[in-house]
């Protein structure tokens, strides 16, 4: 998969060069390009924002630099994503669908947002990462990329995906590693028993209990 990120703040993206995402890029499963929008501005001072018509607080990102930067990377198979608090909230299922795309383009808004004509021209998929407002789309872009990358074959193991939170509309059971006793805090006996049937039963029970308590809104399936 090729991912092009269009942003006024390319320095925000060092997280993508760590750990699992770093390995995914090194092994060629994902190619991430971070593209600075500013050089695309036709303004003589390379300005990329302006006041809001009709009045209102703050500045909006202008349409021209975004338009030209999108056109510099857009192909027939590109899916354009605009992270925004006005979009539908990201789900695991949506991330899984996006992981099947060949080319993603992320438009990172900043300040008060972007000129609406960006959406009128490109009809991007607007995705929110939660009901709160961030200072820009950069963090949201990284959240979406991190989440969808885990569904790309080879990025993480298949078992990790099937057991984790949200995979069956439920939260993951608690897990432990060595030592079996840390300052008197003991690992539940059943997990040390080697009885796989009992372990599975225990995990299912814990997962159900946790989901009911913390996220009763998740529908059991
Ligand atoms: N940009 C600002 N806030 C956001 C949010 N909650 N989700 C996605 N993009 C955003």
Short mmCIF file of N, CA and C in Angstrom, two decimals, residues 91-183:
data_model
loop_
_atom_site.label_atom_id
_atom_site.label_comp_id
_atom_site.label_asym_id
_atom_site.label_seq_id
_atom_site.Cartn_x
_atom_site.Cartn_y
_atom_site.Cartn_z
N UNK A 91 -13.97 3.06 13.03
CA UNK A 91 -14.16 1.77 13.70
C UNK A 91 -13.10 0.81 13.17
N UNK A 92 -12.93 -0.27 13.92
CA UNK A 92 -12.00 -1.32 13.54
C UNK A 92 -12.39 -1.89 12.17
N UNK A 93 -13.69 -2.04 11.95
CA UNK A 93 -14.19 -2.61 10.70
C UNK A 93 -13.84 -1.70 9.51
N UNK A 94 -13.99 -0.40 9.72
CA UNK A 94 -13.66 0.54 8.64
C UNK A 94 -12.16 0.51 8.35
N UNK A 95 -11.35 0.42 9.40
CA UNK A 95 -9.89 0.36 9.22
C UNK A 95 -9.52 -0.88 8.41
N UNK A 96 -10.22 -1.98 8.68
CA UNK A 96 -9.97 -3.23 7.96
C UNK A 96 -10.28 -3.05 6.46
N UNK A 97 -11.38 -2.40 6.16
CA UNK A 97 -11.73 -2.13 4.75
C UNK A 97 -10.67 -1.26 4.09
N UNK A 98 -10.23 -0.22 4.80
CA UNK A 98 -9.24 0.70 4.22
C UNK A 98 -7.90 0.00 3.97
N UNK A 99 -7.61 -1.03 4.75
CA UNK A 99 -6.31 -1.73 4.61
C UNK A 99 -6.22 -2.45 3.26
N UNK A 100 -7.37 -2.59 2.57
CA UNK A 100 -7.37 -3.28 1.27
C UNK A 100 -7.11 -2.31 0.11
N UNK A 101 -7.07 -1.02 0.38
CA UNK A 101 -6.86 -0.03 -0.69
C UNK A 101 -5.40 -0.07 -1.17
N UNK A 102 -5.19 0.35 -2.42
CA UNK A 102 -3.82 0.38 -2.96
C UNK A 102 -3.12 1.69 -2.66
N UNK A 103 -3.90 2.78 -2.67
CA UNK A 103 -3.29 4.10 -2.49
C UNK A 103 -4.19 5.00 -1.65
N UNK A 104 -3.66 5.48 -0.54
CA UNK A 104 -4.42 6.41 0.30
C UNK A 104 -3.74 7.77 0.29
N UNK A 105 -4.56 8.81 0.21
CA UNK A 105 -4.04 10.18 0.33
C UNK A 105 -4.72 10.80 1.55
N UNK A 106 -3.94 11.28 2.50
CA UNK A 106 -4.50 11.95 3.68
C UNK A 106 -4.29 13.45 3.54
N UNK A 107 -5.36 14.21 3.70
CA UNK A 107 -5.25 15.67 3.71
C UNK A 107 -5.34 16.12 5.18
N UNK A 108 -4.25 16.68 5.69
CA UNK A 108 -4.27 17.11 7.09
C UNK A 108 -4.68 18.57 7.18
N UNK A 109 -5.84 18.81 7.74
CA UNK A 109 -6.28 20.18 8.01
C UNK A 109 -5.52 20.71 9.22
N UNK A 110 -5.51 22.02 9.38
CA UNK A 110 -4.91 22.61 10.57
C UNK A 110 -5.62 23.93 10.83
N UNK A 111 -5.34 24.56 11.95
CA UNK A 111 -6.04 25.81 12.32
C UNK A 111 -7.54 25.49 12.45
N UNK A 112 -8.40 26.33 11.86
CA UNK A 112 -9.85 26.12 12.01
C UNK A 112 -10.40 25.08 11.03
N UNK A 113 -9.55 24.59 10.14
CA UNK A 113 -10.00 23.60 9.16
C UNK A 113 -9.58 23.99 7.76
N UNK A 114 -10.30 23.46 6.76
CA UNK A 114 -9.93 23.75 5.38
C UNK A 114 -11.13 24.37 4.65
N UNK A 115 -10.86 25.10 3.59
CA UNK A 115 -11.90 25.65 2.72
C UNK A 115 -12.79 24.49 2.24
N UNK A 116 -14.10 24.66 2.37
CA UNK A 116 -15.05 23.58 2.05
C UNK A 116 -14.90 23.08 0.62
N UNK A 117 -14.34 23.93 -0.27
CA UNK A 117 -14.23 23.52 -1.67
C UNK A 117 -13.29 22.32 -1.85
N UNK A 118 -12.40 22.08 -0.88
CA UNK A 118 -11.56 20.87 -0.94
C UNK A 118 -12.48 19.64 -0.96
N UNK A 119 -13.53 19.68 -0.12
CA UNK A 119 -14.47 18.55 -0.05
C UNK A 119 -15.37 18.52 -1.28
N UNK A 120 -15.76 19.71 -1.76
CA UNK A 120 -16.64 19.75 -2.94
C UNK A 120 -15.92 19.20 -4.18
N UNK A 121 -14.61 19.43 -4.26
CA UNK A 121 -13.85 18.98 -5.43
C UNK A 121 -13.50 17.49 -5.34
N UNK A 122 -12.99 17.08 -4.17
CA UNK A 122 -12.44 15.71 -4.08
C UNK A 122 -13.36 14.70 -3.40
N UNK A 123 -14.41 15.16 -2.76
CA UNK A 123 -15.30 14.25 -2.01
C UNK A 123 -14.51 13.24 -1.18
N UNK A 124 -13.63 13.71 -0.31
CA UNK A 124 -12.84 12.76 0.48
C UNK A 124 -13.72 12.03 1.50
N UNK A 125 -13.23 10.90 1.95
CA UNK A 125 -13.88 10.20 3.05
C UNK A 125 -13.47 10.94 4.33
N UNK A 126 -14.46 11.53 5.02
CA UNK A 126 -14.14 12.25 6.27
C UNK A 126 -14.20 11.28 7.43
N UNK A 127 -13.11 11.21 8.18
CA UNK A 127 -13.07 10.28 9.32
C UNK A 127 -12.68 11.04 10.58
N UNK A 128 -13.49 10.84 11.62
CA UNK A 128 -13.17 11.41 12.93
C UNK A 128 -12.53 10.31 13.78
N UNK A 129 -11.64 10.69 14.69
CA UNK A 129 -11.11 9.65 15.60
C UNK A 129 -11.76 9.76 16.98
N UNK A 130 -12.75 10.61 17.13
CA UNK A 130 -13.46 10.68 18.40
C UNK A 130 -14.15 12.03 18.54
N UNK A 131 -15.04 12.09 19.50
CA UNK A 131 -15.85 13.29 19.68
C UNK A 131 -15.11 14.33 20.51
N UNK A 132 -14.08 14.88 19.93
CA UNK A 132 -13.30 15.97 20.53
C UNK A 132 -12.56 16.62 19.38
N UNK A 133 -12.02 17.82 19.62
CA UNK A 133 -11.36 18.54 18.52
C UNK A 133 -9.87 18.68 18.80
N UNK A 134 -9.06 18.29 17.82
CA UNK A 134 -7.60 18.41 17.91
C UNK A 134 -7.18 19.69 17.17
N UNK A 135 -5.92 20.07 17.36
CA UNK A 135 -5.46 21.31 16.70
C UNK A 135 -5.21 21.09 15.21
N UNK A 136 -5.16 19.83 14.79
CA UNK A 136 -4.94 19.56 13.37
C UNK A 136 -5.20 18.11 13.06
N UNK A 137 -5.13 17.76 11.78
CA UNK A 137 -5.43 16.39 11.36
C UNK A 137 -4.23 15.45 11.43
N UNK A 138 -3.05 15.98 11.85
CA UNK A 138 -1.84 15.15 11.82
C UNK A 138 -1.94 13.94 12.76
N UNK A 139 -2.34 14.19 14.02
CA UNK A 139 -2.45 13.07 14.96
C UNK A 139 -3.51 12.08 14.52
N UNK A 140 -4.63 12.61 14.04
CA UNK A 140 -5.71 11.72 13.58
C UNK A 140 -5.23 10.88 12.41
N UNK A 141 -4.46 11.47 11.50
CA UNK A 141 -3.92 10.72 10.36
C UNK A 141 -3.05 9.57 10.85
N UNK A 142 -2.21 9.85 11.83
CA UNK A 142 -1.35 8.78 12.35
C UNK A 142 -2.17 7.69 13.04
N UNK A 143 -3.21 8.09 13.74
CA UNK A 143 -4.07 7.09 14.39
C UNK A 143 -4.70 6.18 13.34
N UNK A 144 -5.23 6.78 12.28
CA UNK A 144 -5.91 5.99 11.24
C UNK A 144 -4.91 5.07 10.55
N UNK A 145 -3.72 5.60 10.22
CA UNK A 145 -2.70 4.78 9.54
C UNK A 145 -2.24 3.63 10.45
N UNK A 146 -2.01 3.94 11.71
CA UNK A 146 -1.57 2.91 12.65
C UNK A 146 -2.60 1.78 12.71
N UNK A 147 -3.87 2.20 12.84
CA UNK A 147 -4.96 1.24 13.00
C UNK A 147 -5.14 0.37 11.75
N UNK A 148 -5.14 0.98 10.57
CA UNK A 148 -5.39 0.18 9.35
C UNK A 148 -4.18 -0.68 8.99
N UNK A 149 -2.97 -0.22 9.33
CA UNK A 149 -1.76 -0.98 8.99
C UNK A 149 -1.76 -2.36 9.64
N UNK A 150 -2.35 -2.44 10.82
CA UNK A 150 -2.36 -3.71 11.55
C UNK A 150 -3.16 -4.77 10.80
N UNK A 151 -4.04 -4.34 9.87
CA UNK A 151 -4.84 -5.30 9.10
C UNK A 151 -4.19 -5.69 7.78
N UNK A 152 -3.05 -5.08 7.46
CA UNK A 152 -2.35 -5.44 6.22
C UNK A 152 -1.58 -6.73 6.49
N UNK A 153 -1.79 -7.70 5.60
CA UNK A 153 -1.15 -9.02 5.77
C UNK A 153 0.34 -8.88 6.00
N UNK A 154 0.82 -9.49 7.09
CA UNK A 154 2.26 -9.50 7.35
C UNK A 154 2.71 -8.44 8.34
N UNK A 155 1.87 -7.45 8.63
CA UNK A 155 2.30 -6.38 9.55
C UNK A 155 2.34 -6.90 10.99
N UNK A 156 1.27 -7.58 11.41
CA UNK A 156 1.30 -8.28 12.71
C UNK A 156 0.71 -9.68 12.52
N UNK A 157 0.83 -10.53 13.52
CA UNK A 157 0.37 -11.90 13.33
C UNK A 157 -1.16 -11.97 13.31
N UNK A 158 -1.68 -12.97 12.61
CA UNK A 158 -3.14 -13.14 12.48
C UNK A 158 -3.78 -13.39 13.85
N UNK A 159 -3.06 -14.13 14.72
CA UNK A 159 -3.62 -14.44 16.06
C UNK A 159 -3.82 -13.15 16.85
N UNK A 160 -2.87 -12.22 16.74
CA UNK A 160 -3.00 -10.97 17.50
C UNK A 160 -4.30 -10.27 17.13
N UNK A 161 -4.65 -10.32 15.85
CA UNK A 161 -5.86 -9.63 15.40
C UNK A 161 -7.12 -10.30 15.89
N UNK A 162 -7.14 -11.65 15.89
CA UNK A 162 -8.40 -12.33 16.19
C UNK A 162 -8.73 -12.28 17.68
N UNK A 163 -7.73 -12.11 18.54
CA UNK A 163 -7.98 -12.15 19.98
C UNK A 163 -8.22 -10.77 20.59
N UNK A 164 -7.91 -9.71 19.86
CA UNK A 164 -7.86 -8.40 20.52
C UNK A 164 -9.22 -7.74 20.68
N UNK A 165 -9.21 -6.61 21.39
CA UNK A 165 -10.43 -5.84 21.60
C UNK A 165 -11.10 -5.49 20.28
N UNK A 166 -12.42 -5.50 20.26
CA UNK A 166 -13.29 -5.14 19.13
C UNK A 166 -13.38 -6.21 18.06
N UNK A 167 -12.52 -7.27 18.13
CA UNK A 167 -12.57 -8.26 17.06
C UNK A 167 -13.91 -9.00 17.07
N UNK A 168 -14.54 -9.19 18.24
CA UNK A 168 -15.88 -9.77 18.27
C UNK A 168 -16.84 -8.82 18.99
N UNK A 169 -16.65 -7.56 18.77
CA UNK A 169 -17.46 -6.57 19.48
C UNK A 169 -17.32 -6.70 20.98
N UNK A 170 -16.15 -7.11 21.44
CA UNK A 170 -15.94 -7.18 22.88
C UNK A 170 -14.53 -6.72 23.20
N UNK A 171 -14.29 -6.40 24.46
CA UNK A 171 -12.97 -5.95 24.88
C UNK A 171 -12.09 -7.15 25.22
N UNK A 172 -10.80 -6.95 25.09
CA UNK A 172 -9.87 -8.06 25.32
C UNK A 172 -9.79 -8.43 26.80
N UNK A 173 -9.54 -9.72 27.05
CA UNK A 173 -9.34 -10.20 28.43
C UNK A 173 -7.99 -9.72 28.95
N UNK A 174 -7.81 -9.68 30.29
CA UNK A 174 -6.51 -9.26 30.84
C UNK A 174 -5.43 -10.31 30.57
N UNK A 175 -4.19 -9.84 30.38
CA UNK A 175 -3.09 -10.75 30.10
C UNK A 175 -1.93 -10.49 31.06
N UNK A 176 -1.13 -11.52 31.28
CA UNK A 176 -0.01 -11.42 32.23
C UNK A 176 1.24 -12.06 31.61
N UNK A 177 2.42 -11.60 32.09
CA UNK A 177 3.66 -12.27 31.72
C UNK A 177 4.48 -12.52 32.99
N UNK A 178 5.67 -13.07 32.87
CA UNK A 178 6.47 -13.39 34.05
C UNK A 178 6.89 -12.13 34.82
N UNK A 179 7.04 -12.15 36.12
CA UNK A 179 6.95 -13.31 37.02
C UNK A 179 5.50 -13.65 37.38
N UNK A 180 5.28 -14.88 37.84
CA UNK A 180 3.94 -15.32 38.21
C UNK A 180 3.48 -14.65 39.51
N UNK A 181 4.45 -14.17 40.30
CA UNK A 181 4.12 -13.47 41.55
C UNK A 181 4.99 -12.23 41.63
N UNK A 182 4.37 -11.05 41.60
CA UNK A 182 5.12 -9.80 41.73
C UNK A 182 4.63 -9.08 42.98
N UNK A 183 5.47 -9.06 44.00
CA UNK A 183 5.15 -8.43 45.29
C UNK A 183 3.80 -8.90 45.84
#
